[in-house]
Coordinates of C-alpha atoms and ligand atoms in Angstrom, one line a residue:
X1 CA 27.6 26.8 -11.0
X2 CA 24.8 26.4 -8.3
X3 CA 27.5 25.7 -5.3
X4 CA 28.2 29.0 -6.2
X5 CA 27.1 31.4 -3.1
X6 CA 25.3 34.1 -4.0
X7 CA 27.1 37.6 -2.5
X8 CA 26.0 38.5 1.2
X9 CA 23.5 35.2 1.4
X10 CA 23.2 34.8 5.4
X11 CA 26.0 31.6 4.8
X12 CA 28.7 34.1 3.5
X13 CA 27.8 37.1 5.8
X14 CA 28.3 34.5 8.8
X15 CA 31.9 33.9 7.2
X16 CA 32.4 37.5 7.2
X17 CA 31.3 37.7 11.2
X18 CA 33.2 35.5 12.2
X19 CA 36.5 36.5 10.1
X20 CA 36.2 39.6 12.4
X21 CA 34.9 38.0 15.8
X22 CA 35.1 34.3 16.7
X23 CA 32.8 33.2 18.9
X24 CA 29.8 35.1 18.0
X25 CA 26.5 35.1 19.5
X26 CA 23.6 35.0 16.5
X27 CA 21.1 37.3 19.1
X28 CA 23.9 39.9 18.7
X29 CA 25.0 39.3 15.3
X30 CA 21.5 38.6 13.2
X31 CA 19.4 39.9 16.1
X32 CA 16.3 40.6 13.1
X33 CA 17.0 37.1 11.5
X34 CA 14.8 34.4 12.3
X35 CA 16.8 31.4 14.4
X36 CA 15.3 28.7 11.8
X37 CA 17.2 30.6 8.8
X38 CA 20.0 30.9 11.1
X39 CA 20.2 27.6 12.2
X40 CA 19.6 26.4 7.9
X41 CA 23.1 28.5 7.3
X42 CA 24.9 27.1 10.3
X43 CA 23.8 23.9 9.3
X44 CA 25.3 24.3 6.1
X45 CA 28.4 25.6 7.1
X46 CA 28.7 23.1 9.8
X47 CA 28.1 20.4 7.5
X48 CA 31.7 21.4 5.6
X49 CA 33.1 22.0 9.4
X50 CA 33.8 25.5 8.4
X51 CA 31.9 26.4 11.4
X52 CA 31.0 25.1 14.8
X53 CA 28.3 25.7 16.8
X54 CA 26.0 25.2 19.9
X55 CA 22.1 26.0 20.4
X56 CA 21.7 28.2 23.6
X57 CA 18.4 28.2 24.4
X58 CA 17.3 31.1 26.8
X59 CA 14.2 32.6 28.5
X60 CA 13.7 36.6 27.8
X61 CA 12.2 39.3 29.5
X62 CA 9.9 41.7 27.6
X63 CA 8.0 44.4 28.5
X64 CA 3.6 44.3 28.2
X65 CA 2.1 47.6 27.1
X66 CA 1.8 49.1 31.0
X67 CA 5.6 48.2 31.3
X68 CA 7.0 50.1 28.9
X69 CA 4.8 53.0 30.1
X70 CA 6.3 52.7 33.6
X71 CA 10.0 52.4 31.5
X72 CA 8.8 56.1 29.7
X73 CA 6.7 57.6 32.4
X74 CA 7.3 56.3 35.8
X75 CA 5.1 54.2 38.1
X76 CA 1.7 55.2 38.9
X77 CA 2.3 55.7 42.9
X78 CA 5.4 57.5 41.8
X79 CA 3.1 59.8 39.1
X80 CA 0.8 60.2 41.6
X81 CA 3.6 60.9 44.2
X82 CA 5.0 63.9 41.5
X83 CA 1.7 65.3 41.1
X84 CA 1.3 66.0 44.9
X85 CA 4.7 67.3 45.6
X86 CA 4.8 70.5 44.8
X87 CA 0.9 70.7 45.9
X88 CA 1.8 72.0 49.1
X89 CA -2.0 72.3 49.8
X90 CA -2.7 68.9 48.7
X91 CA -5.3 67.8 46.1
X92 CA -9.0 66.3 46.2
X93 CA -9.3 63.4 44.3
X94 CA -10.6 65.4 41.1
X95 CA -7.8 67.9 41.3
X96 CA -5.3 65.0 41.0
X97 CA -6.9 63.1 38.4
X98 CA -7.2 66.0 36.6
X99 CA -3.1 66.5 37.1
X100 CA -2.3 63.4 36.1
X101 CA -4.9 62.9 33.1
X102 CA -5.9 59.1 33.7
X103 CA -8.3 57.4 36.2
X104 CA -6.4 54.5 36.4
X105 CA -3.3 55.9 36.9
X106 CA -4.9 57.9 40.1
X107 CA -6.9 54.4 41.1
X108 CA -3.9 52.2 41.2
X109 CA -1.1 55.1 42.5
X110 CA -3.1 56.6 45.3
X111 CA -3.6 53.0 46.6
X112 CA 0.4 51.8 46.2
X113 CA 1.9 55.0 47.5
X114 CA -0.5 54.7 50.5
X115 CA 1.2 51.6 51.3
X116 CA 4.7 52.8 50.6
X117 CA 3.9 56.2 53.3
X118 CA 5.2 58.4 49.8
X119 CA 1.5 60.3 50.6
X120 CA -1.3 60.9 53.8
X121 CA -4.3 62.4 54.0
X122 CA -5.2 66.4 55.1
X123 CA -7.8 66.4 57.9
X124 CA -9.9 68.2 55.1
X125 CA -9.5 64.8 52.9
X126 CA -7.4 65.9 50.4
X127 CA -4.1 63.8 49.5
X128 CA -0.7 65.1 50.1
X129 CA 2.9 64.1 50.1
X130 CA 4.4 62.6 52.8
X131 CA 8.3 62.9 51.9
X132 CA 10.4 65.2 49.9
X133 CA 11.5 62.7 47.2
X134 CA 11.0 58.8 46.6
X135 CA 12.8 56.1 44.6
X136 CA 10.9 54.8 41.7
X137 CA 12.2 50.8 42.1
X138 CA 9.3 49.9 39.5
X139 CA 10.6 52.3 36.8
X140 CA 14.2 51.6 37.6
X141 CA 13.5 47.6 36.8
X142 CA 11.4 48.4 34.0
X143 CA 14.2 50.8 32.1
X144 CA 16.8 47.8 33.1
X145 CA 14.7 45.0 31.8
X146 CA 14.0 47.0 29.0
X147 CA 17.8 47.6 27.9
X148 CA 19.5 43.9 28.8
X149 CA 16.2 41.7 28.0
X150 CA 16.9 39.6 31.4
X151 CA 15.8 40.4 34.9
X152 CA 17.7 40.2 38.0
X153 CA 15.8 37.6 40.2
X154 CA 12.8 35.0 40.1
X155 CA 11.0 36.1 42.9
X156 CA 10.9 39.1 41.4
X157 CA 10.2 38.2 38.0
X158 CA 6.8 36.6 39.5
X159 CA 5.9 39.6 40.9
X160 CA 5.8 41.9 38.2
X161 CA 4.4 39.2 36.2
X162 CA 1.4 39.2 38.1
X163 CA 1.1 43.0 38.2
X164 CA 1.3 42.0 34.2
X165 CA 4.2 44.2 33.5
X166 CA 6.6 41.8 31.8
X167 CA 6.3 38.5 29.9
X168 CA 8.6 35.5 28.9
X169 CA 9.8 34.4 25.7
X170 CA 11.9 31.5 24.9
X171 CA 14.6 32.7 22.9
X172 CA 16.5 29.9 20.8
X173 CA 20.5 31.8 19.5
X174 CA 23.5 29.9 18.7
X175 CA 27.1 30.6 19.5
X176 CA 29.1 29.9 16.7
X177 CA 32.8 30.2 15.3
X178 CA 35.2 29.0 13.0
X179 CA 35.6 25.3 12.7
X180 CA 38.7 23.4 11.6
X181 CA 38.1 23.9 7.6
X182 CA 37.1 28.0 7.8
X183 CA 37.1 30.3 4.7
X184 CA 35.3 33.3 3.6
X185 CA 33.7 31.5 0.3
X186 CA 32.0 28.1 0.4
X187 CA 34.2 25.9 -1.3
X188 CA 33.2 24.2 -4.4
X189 CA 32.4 20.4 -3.9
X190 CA 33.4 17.5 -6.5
X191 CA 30.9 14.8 -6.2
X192 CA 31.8 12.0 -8.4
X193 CA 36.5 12.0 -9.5
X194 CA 36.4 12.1 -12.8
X195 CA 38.5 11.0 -15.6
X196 CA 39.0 14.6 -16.6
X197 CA 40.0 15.3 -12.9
X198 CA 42.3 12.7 -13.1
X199 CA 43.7 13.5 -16.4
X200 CA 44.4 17.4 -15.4
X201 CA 45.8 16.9 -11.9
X202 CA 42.8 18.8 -10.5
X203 CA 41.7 16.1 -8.2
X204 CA 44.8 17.0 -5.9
X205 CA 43.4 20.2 -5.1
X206 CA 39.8 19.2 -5.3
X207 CA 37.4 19.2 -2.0
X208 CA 35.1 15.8 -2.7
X209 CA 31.7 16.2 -0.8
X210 CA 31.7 13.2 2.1
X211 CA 29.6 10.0 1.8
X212 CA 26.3 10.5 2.8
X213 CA 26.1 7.3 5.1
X214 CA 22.4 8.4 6.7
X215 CA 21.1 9.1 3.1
X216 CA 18.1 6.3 2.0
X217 CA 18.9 4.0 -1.2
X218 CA 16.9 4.4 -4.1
X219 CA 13.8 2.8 -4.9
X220 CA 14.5 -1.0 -5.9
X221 CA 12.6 -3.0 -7.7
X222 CA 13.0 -6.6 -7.9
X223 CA 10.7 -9.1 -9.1
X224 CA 7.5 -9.6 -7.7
X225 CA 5.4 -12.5 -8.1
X226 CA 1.9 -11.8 -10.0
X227 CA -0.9 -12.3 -7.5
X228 CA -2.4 -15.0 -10.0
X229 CA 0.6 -16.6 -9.5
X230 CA 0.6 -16.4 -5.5
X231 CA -3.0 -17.7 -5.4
X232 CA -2.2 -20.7 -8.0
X233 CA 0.5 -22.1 -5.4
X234 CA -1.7 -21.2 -2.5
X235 CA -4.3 -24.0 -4.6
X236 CA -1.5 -26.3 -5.8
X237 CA -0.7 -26.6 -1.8
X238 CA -4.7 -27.5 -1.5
X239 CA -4.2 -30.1 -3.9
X240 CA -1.0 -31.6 -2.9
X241 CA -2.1 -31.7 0.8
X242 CA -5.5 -33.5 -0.6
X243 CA -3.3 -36.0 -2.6
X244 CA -3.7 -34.8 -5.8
X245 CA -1.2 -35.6 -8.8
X246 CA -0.6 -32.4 -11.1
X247 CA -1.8 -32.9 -14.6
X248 CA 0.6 -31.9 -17.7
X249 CA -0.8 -28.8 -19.0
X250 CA 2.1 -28.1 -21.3
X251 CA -0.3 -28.1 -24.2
X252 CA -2.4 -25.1 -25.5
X253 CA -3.7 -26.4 -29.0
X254 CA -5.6 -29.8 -28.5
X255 CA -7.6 -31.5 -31.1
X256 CA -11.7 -31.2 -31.0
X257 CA -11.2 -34.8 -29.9
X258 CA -10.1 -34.5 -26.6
X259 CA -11.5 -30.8 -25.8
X260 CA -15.1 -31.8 -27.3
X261 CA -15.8 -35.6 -28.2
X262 CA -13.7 -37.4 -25.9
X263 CA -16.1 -35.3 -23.7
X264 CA -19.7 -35.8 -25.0
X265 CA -19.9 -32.6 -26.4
X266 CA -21.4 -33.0 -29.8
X267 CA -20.5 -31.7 -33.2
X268 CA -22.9 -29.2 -33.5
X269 CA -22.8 -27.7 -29.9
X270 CA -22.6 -24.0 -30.0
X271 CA -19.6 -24.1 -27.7
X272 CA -17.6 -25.5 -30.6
X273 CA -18.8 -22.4 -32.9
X274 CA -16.3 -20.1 -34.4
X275 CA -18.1 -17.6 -31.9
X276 CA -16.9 -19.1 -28.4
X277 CA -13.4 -21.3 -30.2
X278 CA -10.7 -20.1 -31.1
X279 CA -9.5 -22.5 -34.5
X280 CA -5.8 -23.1 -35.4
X281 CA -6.0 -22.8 -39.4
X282 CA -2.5 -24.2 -39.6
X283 CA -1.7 -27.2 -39.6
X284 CA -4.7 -28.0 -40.5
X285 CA -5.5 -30.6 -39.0
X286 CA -4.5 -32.7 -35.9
X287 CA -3.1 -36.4 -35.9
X288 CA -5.2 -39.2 -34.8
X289 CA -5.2 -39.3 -31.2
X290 CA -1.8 -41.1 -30.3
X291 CA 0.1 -41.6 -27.1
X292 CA 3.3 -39.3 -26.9
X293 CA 5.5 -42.3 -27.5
X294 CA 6.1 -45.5 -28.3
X295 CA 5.4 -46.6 -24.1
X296 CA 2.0 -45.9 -24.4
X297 CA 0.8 -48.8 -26.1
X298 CA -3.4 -48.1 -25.4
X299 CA -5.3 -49.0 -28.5
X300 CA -6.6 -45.0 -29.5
X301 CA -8.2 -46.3 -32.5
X302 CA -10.8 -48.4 -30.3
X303 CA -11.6 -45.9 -28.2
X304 CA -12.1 -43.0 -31.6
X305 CA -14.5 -45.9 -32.5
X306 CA -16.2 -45.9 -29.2
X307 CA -16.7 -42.1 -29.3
X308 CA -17.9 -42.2 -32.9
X309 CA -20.5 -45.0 -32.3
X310 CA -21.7 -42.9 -28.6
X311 CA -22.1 -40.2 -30.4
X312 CA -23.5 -41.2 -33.6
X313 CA -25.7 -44.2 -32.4
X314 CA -25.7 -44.4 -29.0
X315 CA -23.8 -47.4 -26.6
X316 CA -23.7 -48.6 -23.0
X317 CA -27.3 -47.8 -22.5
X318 CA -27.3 -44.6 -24.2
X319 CA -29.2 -44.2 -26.9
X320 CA -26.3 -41.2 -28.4
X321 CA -27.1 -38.0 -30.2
X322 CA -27.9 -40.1 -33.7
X323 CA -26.5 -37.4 -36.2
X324 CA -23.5 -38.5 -38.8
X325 CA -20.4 -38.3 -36.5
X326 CA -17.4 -36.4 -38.3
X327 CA -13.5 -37.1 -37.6
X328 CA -12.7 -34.1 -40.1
X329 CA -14.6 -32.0 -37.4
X330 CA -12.9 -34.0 -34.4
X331 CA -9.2 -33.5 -36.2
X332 CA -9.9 -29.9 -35.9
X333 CA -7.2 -28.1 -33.7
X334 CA -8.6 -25.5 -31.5
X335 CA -6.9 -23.5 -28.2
X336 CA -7.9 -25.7 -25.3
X337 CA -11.5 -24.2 -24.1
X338 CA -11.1 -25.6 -20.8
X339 CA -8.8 -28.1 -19.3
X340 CA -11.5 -31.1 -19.3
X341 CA -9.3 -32.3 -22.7
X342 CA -6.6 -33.2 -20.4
X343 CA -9.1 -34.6 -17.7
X344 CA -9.9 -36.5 -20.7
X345 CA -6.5 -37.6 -21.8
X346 CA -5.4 -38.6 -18.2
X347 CA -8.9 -40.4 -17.6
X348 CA -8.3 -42.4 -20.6
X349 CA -4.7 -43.4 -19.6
X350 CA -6.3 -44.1 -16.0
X351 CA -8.4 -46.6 -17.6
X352 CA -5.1 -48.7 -19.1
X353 CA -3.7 -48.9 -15.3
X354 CA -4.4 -52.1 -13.8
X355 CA -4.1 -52.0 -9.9
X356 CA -3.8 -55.0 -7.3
X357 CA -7.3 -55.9 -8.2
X358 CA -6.5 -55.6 -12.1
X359 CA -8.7 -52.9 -12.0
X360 CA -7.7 -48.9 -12.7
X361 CA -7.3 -47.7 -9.3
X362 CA -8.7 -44.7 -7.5
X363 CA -7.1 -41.3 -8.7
X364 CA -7.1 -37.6 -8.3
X365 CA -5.8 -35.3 -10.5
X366 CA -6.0 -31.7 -10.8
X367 CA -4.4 -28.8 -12.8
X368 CA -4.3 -24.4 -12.8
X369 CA -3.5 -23.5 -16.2
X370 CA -4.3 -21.0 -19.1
X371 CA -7.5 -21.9 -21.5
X372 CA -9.2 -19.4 -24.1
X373 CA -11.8 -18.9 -24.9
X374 CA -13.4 -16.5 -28.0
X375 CA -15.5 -14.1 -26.0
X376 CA -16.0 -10.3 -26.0
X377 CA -13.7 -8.8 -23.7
X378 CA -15.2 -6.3 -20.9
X379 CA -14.7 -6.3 -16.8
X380 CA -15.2 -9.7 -16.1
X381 CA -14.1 -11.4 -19.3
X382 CA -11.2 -11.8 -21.3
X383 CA -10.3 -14.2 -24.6
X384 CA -7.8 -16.2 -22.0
X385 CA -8.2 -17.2 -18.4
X386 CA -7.0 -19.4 -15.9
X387 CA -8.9 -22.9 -15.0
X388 CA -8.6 -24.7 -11.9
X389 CA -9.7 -28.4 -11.9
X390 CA -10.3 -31.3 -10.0
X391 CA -10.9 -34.7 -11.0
X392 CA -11.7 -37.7 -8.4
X393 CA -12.0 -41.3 -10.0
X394 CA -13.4 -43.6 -7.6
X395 CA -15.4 -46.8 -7.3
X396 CA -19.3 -46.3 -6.1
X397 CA -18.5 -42.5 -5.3
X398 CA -21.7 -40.5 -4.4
X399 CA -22.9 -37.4 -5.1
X400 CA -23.7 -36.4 -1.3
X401 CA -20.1 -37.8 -0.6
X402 CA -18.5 -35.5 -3.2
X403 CA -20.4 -32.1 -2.2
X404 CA -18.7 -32.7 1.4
X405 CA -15.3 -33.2 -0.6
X406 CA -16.5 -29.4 -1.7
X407 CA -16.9 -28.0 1.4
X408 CA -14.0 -29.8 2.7
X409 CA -11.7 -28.3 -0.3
X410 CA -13.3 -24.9 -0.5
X411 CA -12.9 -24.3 3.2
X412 CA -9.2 -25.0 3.1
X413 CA -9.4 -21.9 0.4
X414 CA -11.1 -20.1 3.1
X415 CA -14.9 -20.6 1.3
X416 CA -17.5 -21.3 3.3
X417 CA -21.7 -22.2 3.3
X418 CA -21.5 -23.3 0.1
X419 CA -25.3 -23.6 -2.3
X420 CA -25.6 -26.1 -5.6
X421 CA -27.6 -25.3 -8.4
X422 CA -28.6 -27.8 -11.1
X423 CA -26.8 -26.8 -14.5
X424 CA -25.9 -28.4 -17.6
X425 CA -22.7 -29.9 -19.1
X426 CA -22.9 -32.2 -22.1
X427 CA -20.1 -34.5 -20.2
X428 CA -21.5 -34.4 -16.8
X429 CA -25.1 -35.6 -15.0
X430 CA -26.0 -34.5 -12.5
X431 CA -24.3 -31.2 -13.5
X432 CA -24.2 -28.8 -10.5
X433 CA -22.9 -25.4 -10.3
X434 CA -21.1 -23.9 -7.0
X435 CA -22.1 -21.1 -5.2
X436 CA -21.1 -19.5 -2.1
X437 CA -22.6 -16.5 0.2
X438 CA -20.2 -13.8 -0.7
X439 CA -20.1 -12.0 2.7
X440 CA -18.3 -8.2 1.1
X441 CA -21.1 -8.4 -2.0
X442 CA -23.9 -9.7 0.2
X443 CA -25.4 -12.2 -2.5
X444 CA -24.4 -15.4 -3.4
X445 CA -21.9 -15.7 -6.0
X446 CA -20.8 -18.6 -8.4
X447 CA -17.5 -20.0 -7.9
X448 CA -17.0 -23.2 -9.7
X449 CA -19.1 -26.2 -12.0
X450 CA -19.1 -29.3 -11.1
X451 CA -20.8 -32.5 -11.9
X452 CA -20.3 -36.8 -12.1
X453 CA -18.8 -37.5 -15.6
X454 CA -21.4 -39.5 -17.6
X455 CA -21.0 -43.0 -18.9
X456 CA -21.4 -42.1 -22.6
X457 CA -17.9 -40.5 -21.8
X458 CA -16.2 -42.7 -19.1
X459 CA -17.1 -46.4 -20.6
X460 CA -16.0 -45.0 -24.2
X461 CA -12.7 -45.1 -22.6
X462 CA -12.8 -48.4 -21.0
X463 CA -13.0 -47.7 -17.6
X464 CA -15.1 -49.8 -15.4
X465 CA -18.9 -49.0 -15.0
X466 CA -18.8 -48.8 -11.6
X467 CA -15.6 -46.1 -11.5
X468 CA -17.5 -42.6 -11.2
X469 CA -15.5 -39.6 -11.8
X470 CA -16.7 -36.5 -10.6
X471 CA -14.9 -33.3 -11.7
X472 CA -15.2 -29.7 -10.8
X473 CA -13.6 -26.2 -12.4
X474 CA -13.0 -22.5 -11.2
X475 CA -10.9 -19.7 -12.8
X476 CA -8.1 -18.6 -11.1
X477 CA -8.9 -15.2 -11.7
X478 CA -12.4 -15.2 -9.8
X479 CA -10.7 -15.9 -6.0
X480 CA -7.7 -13.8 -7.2
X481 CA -9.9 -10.6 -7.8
X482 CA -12.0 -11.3 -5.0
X483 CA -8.8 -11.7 -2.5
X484 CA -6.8 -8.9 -4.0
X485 CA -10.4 -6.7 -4.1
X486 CA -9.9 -6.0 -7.8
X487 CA -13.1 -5.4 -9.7
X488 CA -11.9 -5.2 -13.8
X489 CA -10.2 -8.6 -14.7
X490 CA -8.2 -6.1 -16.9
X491 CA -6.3 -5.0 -14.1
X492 CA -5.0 -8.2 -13.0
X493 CA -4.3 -10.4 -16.9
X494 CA -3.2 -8.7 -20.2
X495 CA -1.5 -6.2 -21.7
X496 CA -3.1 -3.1 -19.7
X497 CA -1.7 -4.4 -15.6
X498 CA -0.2 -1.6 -14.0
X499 CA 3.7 -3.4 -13.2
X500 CA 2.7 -1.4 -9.7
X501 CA -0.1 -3.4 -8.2
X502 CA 2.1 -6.6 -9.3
X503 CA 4.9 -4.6 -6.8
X504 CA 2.3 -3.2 -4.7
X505 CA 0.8 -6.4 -4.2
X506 CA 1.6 -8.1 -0.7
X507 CA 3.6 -11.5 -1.1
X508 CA 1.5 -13.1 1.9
X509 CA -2.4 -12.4 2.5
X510 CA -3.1 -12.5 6.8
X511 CA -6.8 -12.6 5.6
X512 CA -8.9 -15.6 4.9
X513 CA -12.0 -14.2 3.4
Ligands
LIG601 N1 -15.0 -27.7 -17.9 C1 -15.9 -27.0 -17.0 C2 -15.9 -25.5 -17.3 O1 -15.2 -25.1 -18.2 C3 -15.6 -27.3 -15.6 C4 -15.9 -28.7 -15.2 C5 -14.9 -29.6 -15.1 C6 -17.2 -29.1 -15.0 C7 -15.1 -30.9 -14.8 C8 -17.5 -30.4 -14.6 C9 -16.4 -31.2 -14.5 O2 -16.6 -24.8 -16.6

C-alpha cells in the first residue's frame, strides 16, 4: 500500500541508527544528507512519536583556499623559516624565492618571521635564520580546525579571519532518538474504523492515524445571493425610505389592454409586433379586464369604453389616433413588455380611492421585477430583464419639480449630474430620457425614461385632470453590471452565469460609484 516504506528510505535508515545508538547526532550520522531532507524524515517519524528530536543550530569553521595550504604545507614565515635553515650562508632574496617557488609566499613569510625573530639579516643583505627550530602555531590551528570543524577561541577566530584563512557557516543538525512509540518499520495507519475492521477484530490491533485538529475544512459553499438580487433590495430600501408602496408583480402574462391600450399605445405600434412581443397562443385570449374579486367593484367596462373611444376618436381634448379600435387585438395575452401594465392597473384602482377631500389621493408606487421582451440576444440584451419603476400621482406636480425628485432618488443610488433628453413614449409627454456622466466610461450613459403620463391615458381612467402622474423606468441589470464591472449581460442573467461570480461576488459593496 503507499504507507508502505520503501527499503532504506532516509525514514527507515533513521530507525535502523537509532536501534543501534540512541541519541544520535544527524552531522555524524547523515553527515552528506541535506538537513531539510533530514528534518522531512524526522518530521515524519516525529509525527507517529516514534522519534524525538531537537534542532541544534551551530556555527562551523572551514578552511578558505590559503588555509588548507597552511593545513598541507605550513605557514609562509614558517616555509620561509625551512628554506633558510639549513642555508648556513643565508640567501638573497632571489635565491629564496627560487627555494620556495612562489612570490607571495616569500612576500608575506619574510615579513611575519621578521616579526617573530625566526630570521635576521647578514651584513651582506642576505636573509638567514635566527633559531634552530620554530613552532608553526598557524599550521597547528589550521590541521586542528581542519579535523574537529570548530575553533578554540573568538579572538582568535577574528584573527585568522582577517588574515582570510577560515570562514563560518551556520550549520543546522538535529539530535534525535527513540520516542515513546519506536519500531524499525513505520507502522501502517487506519484512517477511517471500518465495518470490516469491526467485523474481523482487526481494529484491536489497529494504529488509527490522530485527528488533524490544525488541518483547514473543506471548501463550503452555501448559498449566495445573486448580485441582481443584492442591488434590487439595495433599490426597494430607496423606495421604502422615499415612501413608496410595492406594486404586485406576481403576474407575467397581461392582456394587450393593460400592457398597450390602457397605456396609449395604439394597435398598430411596432412595439406590439410579433418582432419585439412575445404572444401567449394559449388560452387564447384574455378576459375582459376584471378586478381580482368580487371587492373591487370599479366599473371596467366604462373605462374599456373610454380607451376605445381615445383611441379610436379622440376624448378630453384629444383628438385620438382615429383608426377602428379592436378588443380582439386588446384581449391578446402577451409576457408583460414592461411593468407600465401594472402602473396601469394600480393607477386605475388609484382613481376609485376617494380621500378626505373625495378626491384619489397622492400616491407613489414603484416595483423591480422581470419583463420580456422579443429581442435578439447579444452583450447587452437578452429576451428577459429586470425593470425598475416609479410612479408619483400628485395634484399640479411639475416637471422641474419631478427632475429634482431624480436627482434626489438617483443620488441615494450613488448617481450623480444627471442630463435629459427629449424622447418619445406613446403614454407619456413630455417624454424625457435619463442620462448620467459615467465617470469609468467617460461619456454619458442612459440610465432610465421617464416622462408625465398624458391625459388621453390618465382621464380614461377617471382620475382627476389636475392629478399628474409622472413615471420613470431602469433595468436592474444596467446599475448591476455597471456596480459589479460586468460587461456581457450574459454573465450576470440566463442559463450561461458562472455559479462562481454569484459565490465570488461580495455580499456588501463599500463603493458608491
Ligand atoms: N415603460 C418604460 C420603458 O419600458 C419606462 C417608463 C415608465 C417610461 C413610466 C415612462 C414612464 O422603458
Amino acid at each position: 500500500t503507499s504507507n508502505e516504506t520503501p527499503a532504506g528510505d532516509l525514514a527507515t535508515q533513521i530507525l535502523h541508527a537509532l536501534d543501534k545508538n540512541s541519541p544520535l547526532l544527524s552531522s555524524t550520522a547523515f553527515p552528506t544528507i541535506p538537513s531539510t531532507e533530514v528534518k522531512g524524515a524526522l518530521d515524519r517519524l516525529a509525527s507517529r512519536d516514534m522519534v524525538k528530536y531537537e534542532t541544534i543550530d551551530r556555527e562551523e569553521a572551514i578552511l578558505e583556499p590559503e588555509g588548507e595550504q597552511i593545513a598541507a604545507n605550513g605557514s609562509h614565515e614558517a616555509r620561509v623559516f625551512e628554506a633558510l635553515r639549513t642555508a648556513v650562508e643565508g640567501l638573497t632574496i632571489q635565491e629564496l624565492e627560487t627555494a620556495i617557488g612562489d612570490k607571495n609566499v616569500v612576500k608575506i613569510g619574510q615579513g611575519r618571521a621578521f616579526r617573530e625573530k625566526w630570521i635576521s639579516k647578514t651584513p651582506d643583505g642576505k636573509f638567514k635564520a635566527a633559531k634552530e627550530s620554530i613552532k608553526d602555531t598557524t599550521k597547528e590551528q589550521m590541521q586542528t580546525i581542519q579535523s574537529t570543524k570548530s575553533y578554540p577561541d573568538a579572538k582568535m577566530l577574528a584573527d585568522l579571519k582577517k588574515r582570510k584563512l577560515v570562514r563560518t557557516q551556520k550549520i543546522i543538525s538535529f539530535n534525535f532518538q527513540k520516542g515513546e512509540k519506536f519500531a524499525l518499520k513505520i507502522p501502517e495507519v487506519a484512517t477511517d474504523l471500518t465495518a470490516d475492521m469491526i467485523a474481523s477484530g482487526s481494529w484491536k490491533s489497529a494504529t488509527f492515524k490522530g485527528y488533524n485538529f490544525k488541518a483547514l475544512g473543506a471548501d463550503q459553499h452555501p448559498g449566495a445571493l445573486h448580485p441582481l438580487n443584492k442591488v434590487r433590495s439595495e433599490l426597494r430600501q430607496i423606495f421604502f425610505e422615499m415612501g413608496f408602496q410595492e406594486m404586485p408583480t406576481d403576474k407575467f402574462v397581461e392582456s394587450g389592454f393593460w400592457n398597450f391600450d390602457a397605456l396609449f399605445v395604439p394597435q398598430q405600434h411596432p412595439a406590439r409586433d410579433m418582432q419585439d412581443t412575445f404572444y401567449v397562443s394559449d388560452p387564447k385570449e384574455a378576459d375582459m379586464p376584471r378586478g381580482e374579486d368580487s371587492s373591487d367593484t370599479a366599473d371596467y367596462k366604462t373605462y374599456w369604453d373610454n380607451v376605445k373611444d381615445v383611441h379610436q376618436d379622440g376624448k378630453y381634448g384629444s383628438i385620438g389616433y382615429r383608426y377602428p379600435w379592436s378588443g380582439e387585438e386588446s384581449k391578446k395575452l402577451v409576457l408583460r413588455t414592461h411593468t407600465t401594465a401594472i402602473s396601469a392597473n394600480m393607477l386605475y384602482k388609484l382613481a376609485q380611492q376617494k380621500g378626505p377631500d373625495g378626491r384619489p389621493p397622492p400616491a407613489r408606487y414603484f416595483s423591480i421585477d422581470r419583463v420580456f421582451r422579443n429581442e435578439t440576444v447579444d452583450a447587452t440584451h437578452l429576451a428577459e430583464f429586470h425593470q425598475v419603476e416609479g410612479v408619483i400621482a400628485d395634484y399640479d406636480l411639475t416637471l422641474g419639480g419631478l427632475m429634482e425628485f431624480m436627482d434626489i432618488f438617483f443620488g441615494k443610488m450613488g448617481i450623480t449630474d444627471l442630463k435629459y433628453k427629449c424622447a418619445y413614449n406613446p403614454y407619456t409627454e413630455p417624454s424625457m430620457e435619463i442620462f448620467s456622466y459615467h465617470k469609468g466610461l467617460g461619456k454619458l450613459v442612459e440610465i432610465g425614461n421617464s416622462g408625465m403620463f398624458r391625459a388621453e391615458m390618465l382621464e380614461s381612467m377617471g382620475l382627476p385632470k389636475d392629478m399628474r402622474v409622472f413615471g420613470w423606468g431602469l433595468s436592474l441589470e444596467r446599475p448591476t453590471m455597471i456596480k459589479y464591472g460586468i460587461s456581457n449581460i450574459r454573465e450576470l442573467l440566463g442559463h450561461k452565469v458562472d455559479l462562481n461570480f454569484m459565490r465570488n461576488s461580495p455580499a456588501v459593496r463599500l463603493d458608491k460609484e
